[in-house]
PDB file of C-alpha atoms in Angstrom:
ATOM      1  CA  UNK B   1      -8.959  -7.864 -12.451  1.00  0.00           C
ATOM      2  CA  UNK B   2      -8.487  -9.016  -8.964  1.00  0.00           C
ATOM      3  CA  UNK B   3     -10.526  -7.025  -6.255  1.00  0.00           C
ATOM      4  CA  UNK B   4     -10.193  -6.518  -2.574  1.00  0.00           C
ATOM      5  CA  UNK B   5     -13.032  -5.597  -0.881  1.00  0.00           C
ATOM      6  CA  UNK B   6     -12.872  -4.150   2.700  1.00  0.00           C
ATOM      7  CA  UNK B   7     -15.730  -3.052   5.266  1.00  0.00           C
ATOM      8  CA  UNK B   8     -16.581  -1.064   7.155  1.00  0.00           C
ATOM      9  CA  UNK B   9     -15.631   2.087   5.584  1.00  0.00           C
ATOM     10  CA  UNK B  10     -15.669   3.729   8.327  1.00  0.00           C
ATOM     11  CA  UNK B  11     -16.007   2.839  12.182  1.00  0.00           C
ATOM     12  CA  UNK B  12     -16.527   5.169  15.337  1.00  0.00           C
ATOM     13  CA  UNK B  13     -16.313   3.445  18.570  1.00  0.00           C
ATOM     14  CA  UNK B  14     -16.232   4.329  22.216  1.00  0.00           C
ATOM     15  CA  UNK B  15     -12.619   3.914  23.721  1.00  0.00           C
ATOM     16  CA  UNK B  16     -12.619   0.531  25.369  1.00  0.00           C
ATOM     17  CA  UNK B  17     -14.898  -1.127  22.869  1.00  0.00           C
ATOM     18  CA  UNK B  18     -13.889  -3.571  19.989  1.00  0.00           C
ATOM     19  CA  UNK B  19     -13.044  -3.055  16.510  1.00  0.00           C
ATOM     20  CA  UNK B  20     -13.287  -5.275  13.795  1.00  0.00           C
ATOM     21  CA  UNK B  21     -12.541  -5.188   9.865  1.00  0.00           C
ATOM     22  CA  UNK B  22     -13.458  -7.789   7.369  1.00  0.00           C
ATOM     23  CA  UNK B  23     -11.330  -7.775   3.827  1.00  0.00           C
ATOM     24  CA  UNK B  24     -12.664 -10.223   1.093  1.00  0.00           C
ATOM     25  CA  UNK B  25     -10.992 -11.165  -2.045  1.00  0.00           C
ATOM     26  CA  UNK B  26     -12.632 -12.480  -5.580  1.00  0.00           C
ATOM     27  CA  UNK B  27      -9.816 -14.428  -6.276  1.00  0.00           C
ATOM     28  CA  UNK B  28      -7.498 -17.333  -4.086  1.00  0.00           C
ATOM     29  CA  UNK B  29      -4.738 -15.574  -2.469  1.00  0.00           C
ATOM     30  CA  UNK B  30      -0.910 -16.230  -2.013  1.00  0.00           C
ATOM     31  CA  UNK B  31      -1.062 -14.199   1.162  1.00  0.00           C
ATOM     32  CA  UNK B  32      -2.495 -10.958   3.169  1.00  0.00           C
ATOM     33  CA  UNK B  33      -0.937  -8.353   4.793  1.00  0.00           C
ATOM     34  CA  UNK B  34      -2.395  -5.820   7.005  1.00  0.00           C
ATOM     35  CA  UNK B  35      -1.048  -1.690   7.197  1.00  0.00           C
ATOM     36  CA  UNK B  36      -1.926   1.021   9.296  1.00  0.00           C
ATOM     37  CA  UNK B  37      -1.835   4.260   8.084  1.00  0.00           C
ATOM     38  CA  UNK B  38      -2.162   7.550  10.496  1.00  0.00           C
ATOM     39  CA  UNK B  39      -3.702  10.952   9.495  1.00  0.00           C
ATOM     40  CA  UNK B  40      -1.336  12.974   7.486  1.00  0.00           C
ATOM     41  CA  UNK B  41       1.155   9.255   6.788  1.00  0.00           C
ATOM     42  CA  UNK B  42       2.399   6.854   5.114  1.00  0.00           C
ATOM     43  CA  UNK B  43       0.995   3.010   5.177  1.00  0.00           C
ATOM     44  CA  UNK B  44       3.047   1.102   8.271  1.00  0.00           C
ATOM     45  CA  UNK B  45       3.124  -3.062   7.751  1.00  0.00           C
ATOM     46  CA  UNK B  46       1.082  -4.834  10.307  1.00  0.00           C
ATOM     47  CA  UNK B  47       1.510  -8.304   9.617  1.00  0.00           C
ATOM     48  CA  UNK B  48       1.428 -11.036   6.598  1.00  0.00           C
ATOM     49  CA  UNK B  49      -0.728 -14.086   6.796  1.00  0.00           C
ATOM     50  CA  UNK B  50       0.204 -16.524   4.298  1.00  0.00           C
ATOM     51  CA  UNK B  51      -1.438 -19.666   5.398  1.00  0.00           C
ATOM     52  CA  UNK B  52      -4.766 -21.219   4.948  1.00  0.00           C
ATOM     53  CA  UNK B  53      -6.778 -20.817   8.281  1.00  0.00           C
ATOM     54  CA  UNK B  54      -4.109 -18.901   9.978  1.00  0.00           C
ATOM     55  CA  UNK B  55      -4.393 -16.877  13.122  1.00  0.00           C
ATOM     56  CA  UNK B  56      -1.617 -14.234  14.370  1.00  0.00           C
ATOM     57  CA  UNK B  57      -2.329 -12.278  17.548  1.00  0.00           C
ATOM     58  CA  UNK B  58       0.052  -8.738  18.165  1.00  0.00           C
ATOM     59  CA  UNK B  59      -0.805  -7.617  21.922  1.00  0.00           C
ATOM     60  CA  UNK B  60      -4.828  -6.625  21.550  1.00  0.00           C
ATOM     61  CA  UNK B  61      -4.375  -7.246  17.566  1.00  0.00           C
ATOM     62  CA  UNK B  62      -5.866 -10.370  16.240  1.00  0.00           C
ATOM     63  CA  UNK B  63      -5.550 -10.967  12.379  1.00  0.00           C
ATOM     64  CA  UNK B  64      -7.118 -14.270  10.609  1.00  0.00           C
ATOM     65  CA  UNK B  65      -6.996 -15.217   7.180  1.00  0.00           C
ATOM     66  CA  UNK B  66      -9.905 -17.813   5.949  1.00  0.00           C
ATOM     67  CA  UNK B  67      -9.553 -21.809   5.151  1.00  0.00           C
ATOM     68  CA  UNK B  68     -10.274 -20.556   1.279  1.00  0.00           C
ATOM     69  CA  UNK B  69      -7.660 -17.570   1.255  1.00  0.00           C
ATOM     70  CA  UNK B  70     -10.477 -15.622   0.311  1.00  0.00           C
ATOM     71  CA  UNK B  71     -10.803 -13.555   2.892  1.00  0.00           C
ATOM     72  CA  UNK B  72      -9.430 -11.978   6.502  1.00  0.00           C
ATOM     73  CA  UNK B  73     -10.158 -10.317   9.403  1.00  0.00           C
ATOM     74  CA  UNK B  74      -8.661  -7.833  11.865  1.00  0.00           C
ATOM     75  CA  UNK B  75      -9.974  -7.195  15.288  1.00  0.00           C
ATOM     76  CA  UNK B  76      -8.869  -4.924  17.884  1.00  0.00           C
ATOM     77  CA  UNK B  77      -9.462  -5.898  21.422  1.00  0.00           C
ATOM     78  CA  UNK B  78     -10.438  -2.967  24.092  1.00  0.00           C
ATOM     79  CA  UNK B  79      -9.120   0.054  21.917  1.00  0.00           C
ATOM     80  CA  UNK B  80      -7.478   3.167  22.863  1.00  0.00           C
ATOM     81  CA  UNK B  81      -6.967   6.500  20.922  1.00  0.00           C
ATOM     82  CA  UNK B  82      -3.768   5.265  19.841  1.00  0.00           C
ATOM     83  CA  UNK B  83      -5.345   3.000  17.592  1.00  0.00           C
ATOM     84  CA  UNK B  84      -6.723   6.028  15.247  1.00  0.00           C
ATOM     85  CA  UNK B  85      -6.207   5.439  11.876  1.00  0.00           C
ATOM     86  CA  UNK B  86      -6.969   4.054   8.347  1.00  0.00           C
ATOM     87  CA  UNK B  87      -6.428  -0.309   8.435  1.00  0.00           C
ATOM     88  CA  UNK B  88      -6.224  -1.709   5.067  1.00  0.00           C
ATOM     89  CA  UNK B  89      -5.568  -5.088   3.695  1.00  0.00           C
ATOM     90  CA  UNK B  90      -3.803  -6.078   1.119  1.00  0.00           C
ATOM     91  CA  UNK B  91      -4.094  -9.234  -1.219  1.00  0.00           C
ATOM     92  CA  UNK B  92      -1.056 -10.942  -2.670  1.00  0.00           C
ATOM     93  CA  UNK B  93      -1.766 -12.622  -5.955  1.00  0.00           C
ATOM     94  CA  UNK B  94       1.174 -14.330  -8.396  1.00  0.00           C
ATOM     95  CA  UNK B  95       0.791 -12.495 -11.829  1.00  0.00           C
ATOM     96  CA  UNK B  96       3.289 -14.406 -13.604  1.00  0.00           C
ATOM     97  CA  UNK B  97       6.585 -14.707 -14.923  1.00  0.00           C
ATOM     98  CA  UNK B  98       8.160 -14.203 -11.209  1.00  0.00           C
ATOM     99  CA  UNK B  99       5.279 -11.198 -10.713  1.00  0.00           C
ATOM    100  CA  UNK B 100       3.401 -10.135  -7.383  1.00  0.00           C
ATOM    101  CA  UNK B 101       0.816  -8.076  -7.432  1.00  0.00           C
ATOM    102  CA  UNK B 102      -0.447  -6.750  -4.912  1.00  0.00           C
ATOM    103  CA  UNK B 103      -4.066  -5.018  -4.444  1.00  0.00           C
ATOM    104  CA  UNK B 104      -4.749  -3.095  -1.605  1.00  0.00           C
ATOM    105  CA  UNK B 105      -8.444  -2.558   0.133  1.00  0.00           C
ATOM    106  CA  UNK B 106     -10.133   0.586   0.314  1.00  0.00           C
ATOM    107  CA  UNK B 107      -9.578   0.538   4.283  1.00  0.00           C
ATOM    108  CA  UNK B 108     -11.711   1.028   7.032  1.00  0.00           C
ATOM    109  CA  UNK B 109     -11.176   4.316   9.111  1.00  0.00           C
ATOM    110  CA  UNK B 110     -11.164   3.912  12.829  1.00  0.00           C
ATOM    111  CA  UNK B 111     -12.371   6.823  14.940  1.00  0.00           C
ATOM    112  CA  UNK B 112     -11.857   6.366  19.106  1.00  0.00           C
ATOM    113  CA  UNK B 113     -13.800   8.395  20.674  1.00  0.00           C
ATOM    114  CA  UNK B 114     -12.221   9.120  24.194  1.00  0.00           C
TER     115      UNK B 114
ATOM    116  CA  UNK S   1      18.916   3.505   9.064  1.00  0.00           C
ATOM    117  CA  UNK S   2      17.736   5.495   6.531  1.00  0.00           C
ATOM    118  CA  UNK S   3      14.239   4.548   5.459  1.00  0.00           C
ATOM    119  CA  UNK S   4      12.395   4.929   1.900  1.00  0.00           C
ATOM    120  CA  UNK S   5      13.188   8.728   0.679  1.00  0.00           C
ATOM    121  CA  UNK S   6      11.118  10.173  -1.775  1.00  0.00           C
ATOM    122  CA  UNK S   7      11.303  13.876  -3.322  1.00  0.00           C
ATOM    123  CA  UNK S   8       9.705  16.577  -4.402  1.00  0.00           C
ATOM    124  CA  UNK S   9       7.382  16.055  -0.937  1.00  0.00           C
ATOM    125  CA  UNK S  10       4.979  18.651  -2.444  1.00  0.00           C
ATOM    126  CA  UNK S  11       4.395  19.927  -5.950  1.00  0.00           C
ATOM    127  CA  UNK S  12       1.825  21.434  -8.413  1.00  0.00           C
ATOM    128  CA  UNK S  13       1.514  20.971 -11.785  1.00  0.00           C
ATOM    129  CA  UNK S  14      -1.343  22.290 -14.069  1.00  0.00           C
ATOM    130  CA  UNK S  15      -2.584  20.505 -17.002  1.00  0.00           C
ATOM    131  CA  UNK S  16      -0.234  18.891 -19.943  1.00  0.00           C
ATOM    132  CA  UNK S  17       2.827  18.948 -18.132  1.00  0.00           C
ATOM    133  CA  UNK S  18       5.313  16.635 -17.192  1.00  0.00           C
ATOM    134  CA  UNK S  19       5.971  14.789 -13.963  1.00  0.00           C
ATOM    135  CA  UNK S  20       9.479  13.012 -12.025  1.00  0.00           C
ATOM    136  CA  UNK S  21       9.111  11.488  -8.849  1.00  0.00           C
ATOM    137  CA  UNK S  22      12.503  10.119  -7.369  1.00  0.00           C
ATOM    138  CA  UNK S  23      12.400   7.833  -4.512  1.00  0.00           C
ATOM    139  CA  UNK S  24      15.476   5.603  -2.732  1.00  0.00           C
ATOM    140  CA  UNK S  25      14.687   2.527  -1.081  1.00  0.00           C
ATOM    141  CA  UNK S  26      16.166   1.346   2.012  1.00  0.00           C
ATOM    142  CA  UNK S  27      19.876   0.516   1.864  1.00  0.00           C
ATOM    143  CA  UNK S  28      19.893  -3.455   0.493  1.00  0.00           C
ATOM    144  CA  UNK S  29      16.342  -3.353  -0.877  1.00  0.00           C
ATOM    145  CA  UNK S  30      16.293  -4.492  -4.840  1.00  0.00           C
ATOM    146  CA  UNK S  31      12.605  -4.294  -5.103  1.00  0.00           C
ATOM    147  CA  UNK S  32      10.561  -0.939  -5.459  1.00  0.00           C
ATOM    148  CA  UNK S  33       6.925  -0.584  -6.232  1.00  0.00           C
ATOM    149  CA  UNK S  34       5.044   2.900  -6.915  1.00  0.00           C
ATOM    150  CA  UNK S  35       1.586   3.356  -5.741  1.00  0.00           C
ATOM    151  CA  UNK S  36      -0.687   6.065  -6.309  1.00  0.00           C
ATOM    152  CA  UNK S  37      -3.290   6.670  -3.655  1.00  0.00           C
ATOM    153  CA  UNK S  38      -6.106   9.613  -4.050  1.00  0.00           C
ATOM    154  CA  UNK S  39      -7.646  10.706  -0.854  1.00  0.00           C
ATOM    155  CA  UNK S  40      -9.605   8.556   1.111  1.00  0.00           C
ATOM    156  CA  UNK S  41      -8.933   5.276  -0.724  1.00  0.00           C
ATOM    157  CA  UNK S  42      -5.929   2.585  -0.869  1.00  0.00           C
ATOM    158  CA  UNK S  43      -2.806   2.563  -2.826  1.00  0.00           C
ATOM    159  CA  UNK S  44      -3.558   1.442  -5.932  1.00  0.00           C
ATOM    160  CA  UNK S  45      -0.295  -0.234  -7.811  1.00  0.00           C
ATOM    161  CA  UNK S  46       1.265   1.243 -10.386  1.00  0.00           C
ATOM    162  CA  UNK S  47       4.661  -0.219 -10.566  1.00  0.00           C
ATOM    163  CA  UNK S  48       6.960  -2.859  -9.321  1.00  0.00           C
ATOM    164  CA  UNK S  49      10.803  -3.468 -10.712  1.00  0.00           C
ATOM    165  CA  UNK S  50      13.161  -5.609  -9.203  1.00  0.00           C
ATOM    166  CA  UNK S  51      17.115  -5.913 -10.341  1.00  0.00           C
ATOM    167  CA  UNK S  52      16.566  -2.733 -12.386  1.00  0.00           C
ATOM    168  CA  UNK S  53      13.615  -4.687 -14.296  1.00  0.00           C
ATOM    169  CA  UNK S  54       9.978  -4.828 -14.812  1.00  0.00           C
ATOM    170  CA  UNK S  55       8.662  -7.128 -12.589  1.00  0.00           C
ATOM    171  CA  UNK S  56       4.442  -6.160 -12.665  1.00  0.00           C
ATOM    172  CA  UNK S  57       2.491  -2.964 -14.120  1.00  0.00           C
ATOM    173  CA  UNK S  58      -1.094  -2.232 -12.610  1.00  0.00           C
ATOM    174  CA  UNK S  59      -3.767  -0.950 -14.822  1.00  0.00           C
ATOM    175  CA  UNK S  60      -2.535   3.045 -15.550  1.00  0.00           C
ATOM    176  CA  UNK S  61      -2.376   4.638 -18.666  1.00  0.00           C
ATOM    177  CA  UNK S  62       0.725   4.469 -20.575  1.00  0.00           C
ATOM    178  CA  UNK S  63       1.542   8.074 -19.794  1.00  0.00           C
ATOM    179  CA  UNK S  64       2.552   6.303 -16.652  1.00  0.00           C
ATOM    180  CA  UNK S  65       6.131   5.177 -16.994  1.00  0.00           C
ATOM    181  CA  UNK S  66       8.662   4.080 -14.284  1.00  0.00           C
ATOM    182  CA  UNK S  67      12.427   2.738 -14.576  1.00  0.00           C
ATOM    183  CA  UNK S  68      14.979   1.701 -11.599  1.00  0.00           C
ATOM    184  CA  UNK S  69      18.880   2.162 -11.788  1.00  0.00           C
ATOM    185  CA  UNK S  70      22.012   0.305 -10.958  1.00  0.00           C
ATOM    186  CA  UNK S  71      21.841   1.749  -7.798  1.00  0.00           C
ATOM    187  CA  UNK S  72      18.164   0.607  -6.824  1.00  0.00           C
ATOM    188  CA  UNK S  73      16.907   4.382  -6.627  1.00  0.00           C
ATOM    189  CA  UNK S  74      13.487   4.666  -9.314  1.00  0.00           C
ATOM    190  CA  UNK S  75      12.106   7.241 -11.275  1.00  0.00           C
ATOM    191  CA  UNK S  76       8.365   8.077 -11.725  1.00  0.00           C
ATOM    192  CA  UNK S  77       6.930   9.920 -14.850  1.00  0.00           C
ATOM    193  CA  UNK S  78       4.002  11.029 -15.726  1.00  0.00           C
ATOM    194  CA  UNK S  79       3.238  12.953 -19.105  1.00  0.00           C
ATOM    195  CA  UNK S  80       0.150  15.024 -20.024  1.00  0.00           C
ATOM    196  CA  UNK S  81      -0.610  15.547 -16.373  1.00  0.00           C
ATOM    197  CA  UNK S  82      -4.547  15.303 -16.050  1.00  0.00           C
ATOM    198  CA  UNK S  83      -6.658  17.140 -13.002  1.00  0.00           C
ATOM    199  CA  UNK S  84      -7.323  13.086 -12.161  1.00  0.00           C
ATOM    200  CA  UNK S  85      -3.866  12.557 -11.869  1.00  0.00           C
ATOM    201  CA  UNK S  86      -3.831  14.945  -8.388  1.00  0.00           C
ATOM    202  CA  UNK S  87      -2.784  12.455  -5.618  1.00  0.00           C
ATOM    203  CA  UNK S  88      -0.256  11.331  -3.194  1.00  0.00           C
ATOM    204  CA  UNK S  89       2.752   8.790  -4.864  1.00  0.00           C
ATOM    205  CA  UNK S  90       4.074   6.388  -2.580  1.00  0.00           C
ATOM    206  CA  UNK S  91       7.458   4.708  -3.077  1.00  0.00           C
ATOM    207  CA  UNK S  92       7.971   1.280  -1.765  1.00  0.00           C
ATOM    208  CA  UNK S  93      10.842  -1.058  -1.118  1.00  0.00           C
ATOM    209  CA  UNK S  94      10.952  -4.233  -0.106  1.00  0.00           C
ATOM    210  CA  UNK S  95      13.480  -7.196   1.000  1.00  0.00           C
ATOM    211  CA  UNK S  96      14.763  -9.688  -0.297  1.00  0.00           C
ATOM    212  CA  UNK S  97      12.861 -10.243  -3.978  1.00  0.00           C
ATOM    213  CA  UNK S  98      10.313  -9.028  -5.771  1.00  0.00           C
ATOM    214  CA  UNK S  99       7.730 -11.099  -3.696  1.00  0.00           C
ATOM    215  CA  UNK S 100       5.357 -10.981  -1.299  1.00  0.00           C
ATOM    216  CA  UNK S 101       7.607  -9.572   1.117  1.00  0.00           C
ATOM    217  CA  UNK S 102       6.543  -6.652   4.053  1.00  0.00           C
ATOM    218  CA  UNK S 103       6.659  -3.396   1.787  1.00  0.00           C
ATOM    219  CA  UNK S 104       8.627  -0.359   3.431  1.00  0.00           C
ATOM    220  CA  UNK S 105       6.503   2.746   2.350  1.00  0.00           C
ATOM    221  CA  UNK S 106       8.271   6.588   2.126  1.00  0.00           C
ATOM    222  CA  UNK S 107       6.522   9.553   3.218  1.00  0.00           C
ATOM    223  CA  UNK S 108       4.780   9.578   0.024  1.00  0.00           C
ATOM    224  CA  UNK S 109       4.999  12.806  -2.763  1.00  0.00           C
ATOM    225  CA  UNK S 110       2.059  14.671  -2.614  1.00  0.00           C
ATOM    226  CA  UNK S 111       0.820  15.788  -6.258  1.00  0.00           C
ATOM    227  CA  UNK S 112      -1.490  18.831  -6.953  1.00  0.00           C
ATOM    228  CA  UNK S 113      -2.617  19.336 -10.990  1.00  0.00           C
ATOM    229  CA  UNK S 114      -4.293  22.372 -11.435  1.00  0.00           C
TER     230      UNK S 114
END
């Protein structure tokens, strides 16, 4: 079945610093969203990315998605304690008969430390 | 606006028993997917309906069963509850069709089997 594969697990960094997580896909996808989920909550939509080489940029948020739509990329300019939290991608793929799937990374855990 | 509601929040269970998750998705939203996320990974899809139908299953046991009514609100059940089955049950809904629209998650139902 279709995978999602996300890294880093996990990722400690000194406030101020960058942040970036890589999701990769074994199959083509229709599109990729992004959610960020707090301690203790519920997964909160980032962003969709549904074309082929796309770049989207929230504030000190970029999110990519490659010319394959294979794989994407978040990175988090200059980051502040605010941006705690689990990130995970997740792949669209068309199952059939009118069908979405869609398959969600294992996420990468972001620690700031202040 | 009311978001995605789900109930019970919290509930234990021990082994055999039987399982019903409610959840109501946001007012207008046709589309509602189930996910079941154990700690420390993603959501991993269980469900998705869409005009009270079927629309995708994701690979859980048949004990696993799931149906949506006229008024959009969905039903999870789960017989012969297993010690695996222990995990938190998020409710989506999404806007306008069962696609690959931004998914709305609820505050999630937390499940304990003992």
């Amino acid at each position: 079945g279709q995978q999602v594969m996300q890294i880093p697990q996990y990722q400690h960094v000194q406030e101020g610093e960058d942040f970036t997580t890589y999701c990769n896909s074994s199959t083509t996808l229709s599109n990729i969203q992004w959610y960020k989920q707090r301690p203790g909550g519920h997964p909160v939509f980032l962003i969709q990315l549904v074309k082929s080489g796309e770049v989207k940029k929230q504030k000190r948020l970029t999110f990519q998605f490659g010319e394959a739509k294979k794989n994407s990329s978040l990175h988090i300019t200059a980051t502040q304690t605010t941006d705690v939290g689990t990130y995970f991608c997740a792949g669209t793929l068309y199952s059939g008969a009118g069908s979405y799937q869609l398959t969600f990374g294992k996420g990468t855990k972001l620690s700031v430390i202040p | 606006d009311a978001g995605v509601t789900q109930s019970p929040t919290h509930l234990i269970k021990t082994r055999g028993q039987h399982v019903t998750l409610r959840c109501s998705p946001i007012s207008g939203h046709k589309s509602v997917s189930w996910y079941q996320q154990v700690l420390g990974q993603g959501p991993q899809f269980i469900f998705q309906y869409y005009e009270k139908e079927e629309r995708g299953r994701g690979n859980f046991p048949d004990r696993f069963s799931a149906r949506q009514f006229p008024n959009y609100s969905s039903e999870l059940n789960v017989n012969a509850l297993l010690l695996g089955d222990s995990a938190l049950y998020l409710c989506a809904s999404s806007f306008p069709s069962a696609g690959t629209g931004e998914l709305f998650f609820g505050e999630g139902s937390r499940l304990t089997v003992l």
